[in-house]
XYZ file of C-alpha atoms in Angstrom:
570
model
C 64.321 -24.497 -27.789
C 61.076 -22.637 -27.812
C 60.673 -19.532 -26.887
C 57.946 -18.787 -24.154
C 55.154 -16.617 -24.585
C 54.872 -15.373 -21.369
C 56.210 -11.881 -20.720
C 59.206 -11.696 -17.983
C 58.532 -10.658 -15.039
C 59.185 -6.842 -14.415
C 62.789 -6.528 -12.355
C 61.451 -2.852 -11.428
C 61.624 -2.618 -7.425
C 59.099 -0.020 -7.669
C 56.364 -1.697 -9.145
C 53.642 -2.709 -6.899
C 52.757 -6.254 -6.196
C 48.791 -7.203 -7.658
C 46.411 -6.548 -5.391
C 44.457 -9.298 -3.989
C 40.754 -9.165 -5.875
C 38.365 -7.645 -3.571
C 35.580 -9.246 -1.598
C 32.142 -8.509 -2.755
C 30.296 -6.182 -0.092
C 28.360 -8.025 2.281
C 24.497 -6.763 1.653
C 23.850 -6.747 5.598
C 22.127 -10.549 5.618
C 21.731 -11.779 8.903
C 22.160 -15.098 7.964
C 25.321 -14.438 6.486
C 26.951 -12.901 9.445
C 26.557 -9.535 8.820
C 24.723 -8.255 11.312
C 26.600 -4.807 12.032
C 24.414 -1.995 11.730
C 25.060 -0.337 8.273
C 23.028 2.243 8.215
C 21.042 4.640 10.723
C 17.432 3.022 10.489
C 19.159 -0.173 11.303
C 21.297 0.789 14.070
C 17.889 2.852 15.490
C 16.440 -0.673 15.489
C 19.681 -2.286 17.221
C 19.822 -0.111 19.851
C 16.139 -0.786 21.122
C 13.297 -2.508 19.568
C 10.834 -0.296 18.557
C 8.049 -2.036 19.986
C 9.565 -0.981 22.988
C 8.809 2.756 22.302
C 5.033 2.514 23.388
C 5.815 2.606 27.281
C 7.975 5.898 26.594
C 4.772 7.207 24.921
C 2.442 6.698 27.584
C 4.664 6.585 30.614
C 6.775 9.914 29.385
C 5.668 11.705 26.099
C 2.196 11.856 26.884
C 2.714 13.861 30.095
C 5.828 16.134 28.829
C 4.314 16.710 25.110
C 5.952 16.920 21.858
C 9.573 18.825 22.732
C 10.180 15.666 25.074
C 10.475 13.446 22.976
C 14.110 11.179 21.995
C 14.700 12.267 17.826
C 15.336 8.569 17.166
C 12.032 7.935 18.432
C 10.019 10.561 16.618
C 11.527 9.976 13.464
C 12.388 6.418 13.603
C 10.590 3.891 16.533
C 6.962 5.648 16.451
C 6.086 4.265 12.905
C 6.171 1.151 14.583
C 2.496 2.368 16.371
C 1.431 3.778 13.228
C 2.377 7.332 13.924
C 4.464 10.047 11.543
C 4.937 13.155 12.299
C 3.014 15.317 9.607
C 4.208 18.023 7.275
C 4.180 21.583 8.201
C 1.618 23.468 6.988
C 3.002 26.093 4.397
C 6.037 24.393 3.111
C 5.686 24.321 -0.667
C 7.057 21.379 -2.776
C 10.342 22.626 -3.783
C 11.928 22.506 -0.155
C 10.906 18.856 0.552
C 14.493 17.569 -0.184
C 16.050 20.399 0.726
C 15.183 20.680 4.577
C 16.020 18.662 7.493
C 12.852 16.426 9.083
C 12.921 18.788 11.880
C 12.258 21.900 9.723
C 9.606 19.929 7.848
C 7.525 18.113 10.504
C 4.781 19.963 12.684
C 3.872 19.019 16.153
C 1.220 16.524 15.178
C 1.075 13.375 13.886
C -0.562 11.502 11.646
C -2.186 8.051 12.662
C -2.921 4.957 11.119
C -4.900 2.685 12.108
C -4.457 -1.089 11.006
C -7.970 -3.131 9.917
C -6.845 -6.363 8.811
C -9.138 -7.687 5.914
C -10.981 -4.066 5.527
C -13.265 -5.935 8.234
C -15.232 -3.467 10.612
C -17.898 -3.981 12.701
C -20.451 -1.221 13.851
C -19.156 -0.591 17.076
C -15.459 -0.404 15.515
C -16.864 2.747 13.007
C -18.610 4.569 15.711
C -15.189 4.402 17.740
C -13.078 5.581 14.876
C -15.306 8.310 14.139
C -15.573 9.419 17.355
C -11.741 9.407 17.488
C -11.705 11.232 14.382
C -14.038 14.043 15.620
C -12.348 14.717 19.390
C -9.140 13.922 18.424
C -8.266 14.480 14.663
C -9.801 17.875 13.846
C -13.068 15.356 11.501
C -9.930 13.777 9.582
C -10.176 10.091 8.456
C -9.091 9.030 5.105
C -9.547 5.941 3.451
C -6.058 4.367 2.509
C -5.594 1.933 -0.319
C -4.124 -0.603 2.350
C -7.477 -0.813 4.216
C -6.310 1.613 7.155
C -8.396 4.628 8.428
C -5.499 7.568 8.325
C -6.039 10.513 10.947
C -4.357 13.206 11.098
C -3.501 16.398 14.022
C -3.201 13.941 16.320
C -1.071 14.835 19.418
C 1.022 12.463 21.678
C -1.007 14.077 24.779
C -3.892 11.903 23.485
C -2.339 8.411 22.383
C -2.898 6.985 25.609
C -6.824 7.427 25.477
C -7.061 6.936 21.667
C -5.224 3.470 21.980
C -7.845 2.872 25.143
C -10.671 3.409 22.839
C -9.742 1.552 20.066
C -8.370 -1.840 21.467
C -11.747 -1.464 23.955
C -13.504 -2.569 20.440
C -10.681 -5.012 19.361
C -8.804 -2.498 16.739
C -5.132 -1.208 16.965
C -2.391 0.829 15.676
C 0.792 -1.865 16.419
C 2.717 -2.042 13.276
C 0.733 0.276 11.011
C 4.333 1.477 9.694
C 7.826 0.529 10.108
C 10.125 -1.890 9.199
C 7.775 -5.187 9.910
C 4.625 -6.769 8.951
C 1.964 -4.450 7.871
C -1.674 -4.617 7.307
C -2.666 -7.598 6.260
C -5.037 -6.811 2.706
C -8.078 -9.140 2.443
C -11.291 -9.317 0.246
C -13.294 -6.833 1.019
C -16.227 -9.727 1.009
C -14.287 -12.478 2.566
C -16.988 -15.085 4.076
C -19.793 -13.576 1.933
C -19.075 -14.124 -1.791
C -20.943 -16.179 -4.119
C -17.961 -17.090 -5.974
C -15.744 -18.130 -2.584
C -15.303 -21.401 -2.083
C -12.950 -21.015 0.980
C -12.874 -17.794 3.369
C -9.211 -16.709 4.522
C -10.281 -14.805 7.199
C -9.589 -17.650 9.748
C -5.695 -17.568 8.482
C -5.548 -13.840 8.349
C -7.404 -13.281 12.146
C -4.253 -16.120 13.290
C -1.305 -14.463 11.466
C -2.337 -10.898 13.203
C -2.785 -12.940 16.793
C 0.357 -14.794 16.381
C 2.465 -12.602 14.849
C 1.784 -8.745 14.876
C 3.591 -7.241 17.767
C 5.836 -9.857 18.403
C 9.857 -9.173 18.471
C 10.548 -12.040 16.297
C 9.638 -10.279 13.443
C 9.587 -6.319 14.852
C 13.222 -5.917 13.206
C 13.018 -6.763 8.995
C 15.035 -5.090 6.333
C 12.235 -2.439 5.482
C 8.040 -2.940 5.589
C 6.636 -6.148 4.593
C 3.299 -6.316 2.764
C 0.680 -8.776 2.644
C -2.606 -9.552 0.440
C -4.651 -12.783 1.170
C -7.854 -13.459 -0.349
C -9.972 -15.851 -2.114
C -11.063 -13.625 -5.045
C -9.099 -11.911 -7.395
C -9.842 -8.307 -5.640
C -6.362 -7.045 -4.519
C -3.504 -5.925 -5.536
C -2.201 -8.701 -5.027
C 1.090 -8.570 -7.439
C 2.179 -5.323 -5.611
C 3.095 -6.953 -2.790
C 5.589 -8.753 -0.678
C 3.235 -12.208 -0.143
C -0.152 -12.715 -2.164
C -2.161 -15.460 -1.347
C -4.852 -16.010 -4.092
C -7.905 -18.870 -4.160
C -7.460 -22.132 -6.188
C -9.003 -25.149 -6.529
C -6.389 -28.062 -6.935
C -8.036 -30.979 -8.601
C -6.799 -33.677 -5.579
C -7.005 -31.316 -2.664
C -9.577 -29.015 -3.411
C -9.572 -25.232 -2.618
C -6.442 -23.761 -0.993
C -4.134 -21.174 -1.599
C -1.832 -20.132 -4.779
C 1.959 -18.186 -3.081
C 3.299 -14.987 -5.121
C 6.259 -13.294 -3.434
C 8.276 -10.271 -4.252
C 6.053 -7.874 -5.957
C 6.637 -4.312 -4.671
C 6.417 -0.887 -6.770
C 7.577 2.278 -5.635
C 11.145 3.883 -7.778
C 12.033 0.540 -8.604
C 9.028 -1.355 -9.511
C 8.524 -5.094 -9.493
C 5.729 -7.481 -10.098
C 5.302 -10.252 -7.847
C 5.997 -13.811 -8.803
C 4.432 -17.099 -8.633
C 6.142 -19.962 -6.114
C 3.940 -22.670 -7.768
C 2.798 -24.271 -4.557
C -0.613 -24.610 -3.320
C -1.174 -24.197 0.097
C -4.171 -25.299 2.438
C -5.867 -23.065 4.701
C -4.320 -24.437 7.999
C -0.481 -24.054 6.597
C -1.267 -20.424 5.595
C 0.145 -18.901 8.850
C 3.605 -21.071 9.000
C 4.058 -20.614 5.167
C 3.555 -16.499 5.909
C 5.601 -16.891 8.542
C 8.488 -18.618 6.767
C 8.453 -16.041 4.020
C 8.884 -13.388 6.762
C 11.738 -15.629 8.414
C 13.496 -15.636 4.838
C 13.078 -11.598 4.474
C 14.147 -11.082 8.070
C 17.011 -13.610 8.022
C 18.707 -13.140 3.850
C 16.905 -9.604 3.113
C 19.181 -7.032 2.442
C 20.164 -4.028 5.061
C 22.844 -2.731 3.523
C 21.257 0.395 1.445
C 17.749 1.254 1.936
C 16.530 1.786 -1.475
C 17.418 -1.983 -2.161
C 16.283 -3.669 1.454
C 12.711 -4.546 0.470
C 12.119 -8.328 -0.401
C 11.501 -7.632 -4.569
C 15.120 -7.348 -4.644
C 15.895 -10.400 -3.259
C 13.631 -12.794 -4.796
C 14.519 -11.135 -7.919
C 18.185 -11.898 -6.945
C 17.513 -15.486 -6.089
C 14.651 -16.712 -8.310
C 11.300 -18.615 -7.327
C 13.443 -21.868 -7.308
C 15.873 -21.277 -5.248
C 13.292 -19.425 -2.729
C 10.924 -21.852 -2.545
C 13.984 -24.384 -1.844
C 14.947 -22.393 1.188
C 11.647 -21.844 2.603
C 10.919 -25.087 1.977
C 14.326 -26.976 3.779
C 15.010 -23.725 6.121
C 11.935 -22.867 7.782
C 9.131 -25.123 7.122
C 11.302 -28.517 7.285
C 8.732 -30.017 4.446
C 8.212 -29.988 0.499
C 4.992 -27.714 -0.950
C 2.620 -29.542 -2.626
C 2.939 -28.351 -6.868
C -0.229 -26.364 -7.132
C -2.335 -24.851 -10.007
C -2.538 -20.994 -11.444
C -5.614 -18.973 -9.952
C -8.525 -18.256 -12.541
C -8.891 -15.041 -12.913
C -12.684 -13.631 -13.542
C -13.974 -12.050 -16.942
C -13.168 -8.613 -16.155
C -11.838 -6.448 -13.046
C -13.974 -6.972 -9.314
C -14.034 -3.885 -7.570
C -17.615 -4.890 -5.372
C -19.032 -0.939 -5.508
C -22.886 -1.372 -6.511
C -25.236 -3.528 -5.723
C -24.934 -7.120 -5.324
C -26.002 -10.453 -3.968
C -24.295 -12.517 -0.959
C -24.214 -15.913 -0.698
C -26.598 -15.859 2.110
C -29.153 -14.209 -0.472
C -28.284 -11.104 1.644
C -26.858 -8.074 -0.832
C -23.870 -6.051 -0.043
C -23.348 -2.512 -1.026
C -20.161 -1.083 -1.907
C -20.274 2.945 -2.424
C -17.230 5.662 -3.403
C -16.176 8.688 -1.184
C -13.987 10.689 -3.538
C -10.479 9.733 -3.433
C -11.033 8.325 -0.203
C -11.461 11.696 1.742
C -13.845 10.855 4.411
C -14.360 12.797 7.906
C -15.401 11.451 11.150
C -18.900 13.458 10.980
C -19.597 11.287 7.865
C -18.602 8.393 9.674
C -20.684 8.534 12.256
C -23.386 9.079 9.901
C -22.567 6.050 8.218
C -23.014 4.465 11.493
C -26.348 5.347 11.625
C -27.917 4.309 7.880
C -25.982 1.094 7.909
C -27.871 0.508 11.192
C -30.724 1.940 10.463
C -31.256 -0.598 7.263
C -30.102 -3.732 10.083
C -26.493 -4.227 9.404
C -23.892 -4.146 11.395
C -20.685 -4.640 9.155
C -18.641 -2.526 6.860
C -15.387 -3.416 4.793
C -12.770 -1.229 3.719
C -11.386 -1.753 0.046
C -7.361 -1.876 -0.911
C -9.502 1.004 -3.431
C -10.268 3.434 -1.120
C -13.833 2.493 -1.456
C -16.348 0.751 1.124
C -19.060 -1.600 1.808
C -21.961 -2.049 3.950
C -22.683 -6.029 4.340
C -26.213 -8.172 5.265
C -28.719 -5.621 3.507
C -32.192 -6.858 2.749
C -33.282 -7.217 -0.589
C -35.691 -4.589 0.009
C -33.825 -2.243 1.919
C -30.980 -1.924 -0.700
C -32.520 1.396 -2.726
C -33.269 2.897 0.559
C -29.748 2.272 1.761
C -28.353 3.996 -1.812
C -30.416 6.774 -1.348
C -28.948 6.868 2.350
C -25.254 6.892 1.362
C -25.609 9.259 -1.549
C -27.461 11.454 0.960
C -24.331 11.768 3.112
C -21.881 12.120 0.363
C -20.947 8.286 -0.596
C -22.528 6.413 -4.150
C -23.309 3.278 -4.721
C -23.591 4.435 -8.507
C -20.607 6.956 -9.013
C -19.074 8.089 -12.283
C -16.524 6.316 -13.902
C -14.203 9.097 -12.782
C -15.258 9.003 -9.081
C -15.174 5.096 -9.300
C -11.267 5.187 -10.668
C -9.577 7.789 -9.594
C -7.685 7.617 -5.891
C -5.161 9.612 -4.516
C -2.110 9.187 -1.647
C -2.302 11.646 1.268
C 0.200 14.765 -0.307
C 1.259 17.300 0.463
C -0.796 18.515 3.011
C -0.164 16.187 5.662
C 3.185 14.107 4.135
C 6.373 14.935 4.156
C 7.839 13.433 1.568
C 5.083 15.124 -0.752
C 6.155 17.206 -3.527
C 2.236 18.180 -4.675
C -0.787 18.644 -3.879
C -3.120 15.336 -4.034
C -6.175 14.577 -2.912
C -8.132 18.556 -4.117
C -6.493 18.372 -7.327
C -8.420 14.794 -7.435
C -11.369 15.900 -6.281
C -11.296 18.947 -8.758
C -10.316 16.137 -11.483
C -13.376 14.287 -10.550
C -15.933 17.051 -10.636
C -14.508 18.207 -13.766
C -14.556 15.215 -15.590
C -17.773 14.266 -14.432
C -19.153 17.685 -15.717
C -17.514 17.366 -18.923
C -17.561 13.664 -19.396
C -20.522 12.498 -16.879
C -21.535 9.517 -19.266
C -18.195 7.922 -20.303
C -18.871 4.392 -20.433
C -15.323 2.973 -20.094
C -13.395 1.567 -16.754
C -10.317 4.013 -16.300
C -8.252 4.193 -13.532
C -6.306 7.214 -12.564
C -4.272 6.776 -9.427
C -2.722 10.408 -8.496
C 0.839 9.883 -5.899
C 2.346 12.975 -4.375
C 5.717 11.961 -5.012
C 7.765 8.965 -6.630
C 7.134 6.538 -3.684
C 3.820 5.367 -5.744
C 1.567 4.623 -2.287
C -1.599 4.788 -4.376
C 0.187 2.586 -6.504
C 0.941 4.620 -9.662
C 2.850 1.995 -11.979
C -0.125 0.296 -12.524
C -2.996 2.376 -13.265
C -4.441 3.527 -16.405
C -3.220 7.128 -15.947
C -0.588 7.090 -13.176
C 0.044 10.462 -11.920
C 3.578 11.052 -9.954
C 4.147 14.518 -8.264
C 6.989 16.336 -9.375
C 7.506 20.099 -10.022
C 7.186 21.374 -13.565
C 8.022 24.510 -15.694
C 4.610 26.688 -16.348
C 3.906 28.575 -18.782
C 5.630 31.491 -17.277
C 8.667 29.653 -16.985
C 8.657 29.144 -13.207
C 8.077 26.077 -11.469
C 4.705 24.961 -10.348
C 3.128 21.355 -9.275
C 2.508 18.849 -12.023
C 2.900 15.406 -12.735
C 4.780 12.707 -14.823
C 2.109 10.561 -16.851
C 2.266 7.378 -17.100
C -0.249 5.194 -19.469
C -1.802 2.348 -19.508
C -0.048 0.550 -16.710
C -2.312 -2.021 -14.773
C -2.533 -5.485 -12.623
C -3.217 -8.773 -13.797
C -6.824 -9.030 -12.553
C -8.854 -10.153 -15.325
C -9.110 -12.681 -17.847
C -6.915 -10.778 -21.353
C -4.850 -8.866 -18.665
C -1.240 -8.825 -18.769
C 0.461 -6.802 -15.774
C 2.746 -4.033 -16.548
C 3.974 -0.737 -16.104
C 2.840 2.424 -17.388
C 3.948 3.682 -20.657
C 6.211 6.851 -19.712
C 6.668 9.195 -22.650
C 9.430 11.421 -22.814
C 8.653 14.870 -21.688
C 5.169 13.838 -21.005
C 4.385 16.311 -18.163
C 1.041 18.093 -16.948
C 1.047 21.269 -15.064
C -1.692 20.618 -12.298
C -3.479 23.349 -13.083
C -4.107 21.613 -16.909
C -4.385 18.137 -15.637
C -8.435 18.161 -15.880
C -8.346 19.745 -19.640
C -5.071 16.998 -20.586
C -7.337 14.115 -19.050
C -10.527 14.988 -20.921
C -8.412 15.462 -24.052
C -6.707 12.200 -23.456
C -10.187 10.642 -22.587
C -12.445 11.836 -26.083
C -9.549 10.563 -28.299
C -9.676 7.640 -26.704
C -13.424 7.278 -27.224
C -13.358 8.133 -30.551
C -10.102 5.858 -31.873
C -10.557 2.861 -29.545
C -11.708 -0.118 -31.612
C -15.010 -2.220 -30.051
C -13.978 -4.138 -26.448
C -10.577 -2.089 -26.730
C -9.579 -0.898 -23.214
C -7.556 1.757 -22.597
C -4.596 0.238 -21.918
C -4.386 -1.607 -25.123
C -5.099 1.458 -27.105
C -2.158 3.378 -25.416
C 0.112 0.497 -26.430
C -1.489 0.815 -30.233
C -1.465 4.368 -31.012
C 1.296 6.818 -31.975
C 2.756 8.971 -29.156
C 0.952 12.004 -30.123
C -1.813 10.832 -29.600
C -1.238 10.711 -25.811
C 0.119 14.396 -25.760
């Protein structure tokens, strides 16, 4: 008889029977059932939609002021009309994970205000710079989403602020929170040469249809949208990118990339493969949304954002759901968009399609004031315009100059602190809002880049190469740090003393795929690389003249950083 090879089974009474194997974790998908709140934002979000918050505001807050107001409110439903309570003044870097949001806020707020496209007419700048100057103490920032950022604002004064701004068609609803943001756009949508289609129509539509409505006031965590004809966004860093392309049987449309996101877990967005026609842009937006709100994770925070699921799924199976889920029809296949010779970034001086020239000029790291505004207001009219666009660069342009009034208008800007002919430095270098207003800020952002720029332009005025350096307060990379040719994240360093002062991580040679030879990719981190902030200028001009003098003809700087040996980058 053969003997079996299976050990007996154990006669010992106190051994304990095998456990069952274990259920994975639901992730908090709605479409799966799980829609118990499972963490605070979400059950914040449960309890009352946040779009609800705005009659509290005006009907409650405004009248009893800042102590008034409900803590899941303040900290949680007020994003949702583009409000955060701003950082304390005097609270250095070291205590910004250590204290409670209560310790750390002030009684003010900062306030964003959403511009869909960059797209502002005259009467739109003269409102937000008045708003600026009675309101916001002369703040208004340029973001790198398009908004205009104020800060010191007080919940006395929403009421009237939101009067004066929806009186000339602009608003705050959904400038933060956990829905659909700003919606990015070509800065010269409908006045390109090189457009053959202008998205605007789609992008005015999804904003109608869509911002503000409950449907899609409750998603995992922000959603973030690009849509443009030209290659002139960011377009991988976000959640949807729509991008021009001519398909050779239906002519120009749209190319769908999904998923990209950075912050501390970067991801590049991919391509669906479907091309898209201008009058399906809003459902196809909208089914992406439906697929984020419906299978995105809410679970944990740090993994709710869509990047996590697309990654998690792949472009097949995502297309196959928005496809059979929400839109109830098959894509049409669709080709790759072309990308132009080298980056678009529209500052200077150039021709519209109209004949017309557009003129795109460079505040330093976005820091603009509502005085300057409202100068603005007057040379752009002055010279018989009466448009300006926003950039996702922090930059701006004035639309529909005459060919002869172009050097006057230059000479106008430069007069009131913007150029239409900055430095390299001035041209690449933007910075998130830091510490001084954020509080999630470890450092100090947008002096240390203005000091950086007026160094560097001092030391280095005529450096003929295109770098970008892109200088984030902390690791949550909102001026988009991953991909810039010197990304710059806040964190506190060890001086020279030995005590800890503000500095950065480097990171090299990271960048977007916006040009023809240009692969997307992260920075290069090195280990220990670290810059106090007081060195940063001297590191950056050392990094910049070795780069000038080892870089090989056309070689840009992020394919030197790949090619040379790590000290060369200390």
């Amino acid at each position: 008889m053969a003997v079996s090879s299976i050990p007996a089974r154990s006669e010992d009474p106190t051994a304990r029977p095998a456990r069952a194997p274990r259920k994975p974790r639901g992730e908090g998908q709605w479409a799966l059932g799980h829609r118990e709140p499972l963490n605070p934002n979400e059950r914040i979000k449960k309890d009352d939609d946040p779009l609800n918050v705005r009659a509290r505001i005006e009907n409650i807050y405004a009248h009893r002021g800042f102590a008034s107001i409900d803590p899941q409110d303040l900290r949680g439903r007020f994003r949702w009309w583009g409000l955060y309570t701003q950082r304390k003044a005097g609270i250095d870097g070291g205590r910004t994970a250590v204290l409670e949001p209560h310790e750390l806020e002030d009684e003010f707020f900062m306030l964003r205000v959403r511009i869909d496209g960059g797209q502002l007419s005259l009467a739109q700048l003269r409102v937000i710079a008045d708003i600026s100057r009675e309101f916001a103490r002369d703040t208004a920032d340029i973001t790198d989403r398009q908004n205009i950022q104020f800060h010191w604002i007080r919940v006395e004064d929403m009421p009237e602020i939101w009067r004066r701004l929806e009186s000339v068609g602009l608003q705050t609803t959904e400038a933060c929170g956990d829905c659909p943001r700003i919606v990015l756009g070509s800065p010269v949508a409908g006045v390109a040469r090189d457009e053959l289609l202008d998205p605007t129509p789609a992008i005015d539509e999804i904003v109608a249809r869509y911002v503000g409505d409950k449907q899609f006031s409750n998603l995992p965590r922000k959603f973030k949208t690009s849509i443009s004809w030209l290659v002139d966004t960011p377009y991988e860093s976000n959640d949807i990118a729509l991008l021009g392309v001519d398909h050779p049987e239906h002519g120009p449309g749209f190319d769908v990339w999904v998923g990209g996101g950075l912050s501390t877990n970067p991801m590049l967005a991919k391509r669906l493969g479907v091309w898209v026609p201008l009058a399906e842009v809003p459902d196809v937006w909208a089914g992406v949304v439906g697929i984020f709100r419906d299978y995105g994770y809410r679970r944990l925070r740090n993994r709710a954002r869509l990047k996590f699921l697309v990654a998690d799924w792949g472009v097949e199976r995502f297309r196959e759901v928005l496809e059979k889920e929400y839109l109830g029809r098959t894509l049409l296949d669709g080709p790759a968009p072309e990308l132009p010779a080298k980056p678009v970034d529209h500052v200077g001086v150039h021709e519209q399609a109209d004949g017309r020239h557009y003129v795109g000029a460079a505040p330093v790291v976005g820091r603009v004031s509502g005085g300057q505004l409202a100068q603005l207001a007057d040379v752009v009219e002055a010279h018989g315009s009466d448009r300006v666009r926003l950039t996702p660069y922090q930059k701006l342009l004035v639309l529909d100059v005459p060919s002869e009034r172009t050097e006057s208008l230059v000479d106008a800007l430069r007069g009131i602190g913007l150029e239409a002919r900055p430095s390299a430095w001035r041209r690449g270098t933007m910075a998130c809002t830091g510490i001084e207003y954020c509080k999630l800020a470890i450092v100090e952002t947008k002096a240390r880049g203005e000091e950086l720029v007026a160094r560097l332009e001092q030391r280095l005025r005529d450096f003929d190469a295109d770098i970008s350096i892109h200088i984030n307060g902390c690791p949550n990379a909102c001026a988009r740090t991953q991909v810039a040719d010197i990304g710059l994240k806040g964190q506190l360093v060890v001086g020279p003393d030995g005590r800890q002062v503000e500095g950065f991580q480097v990171h090299l040679g990271g960048g977007l795929g916006m040009a023809q030879g240009q692969t997307a990719g992260f920075g290069r981190k090195l280990r220990g690389l670290k810059t106090t902030a007081e060195e940063l200028p001297e590191y950056v001009e050392r990094l910049a003249r070795r780069y000038l003098a080892g870089r090989s003809a056309g070689e840009t700087f992020a394919n030197w950083v790949i090619r040379v040996d790590e000290e060369e980058l200390r």
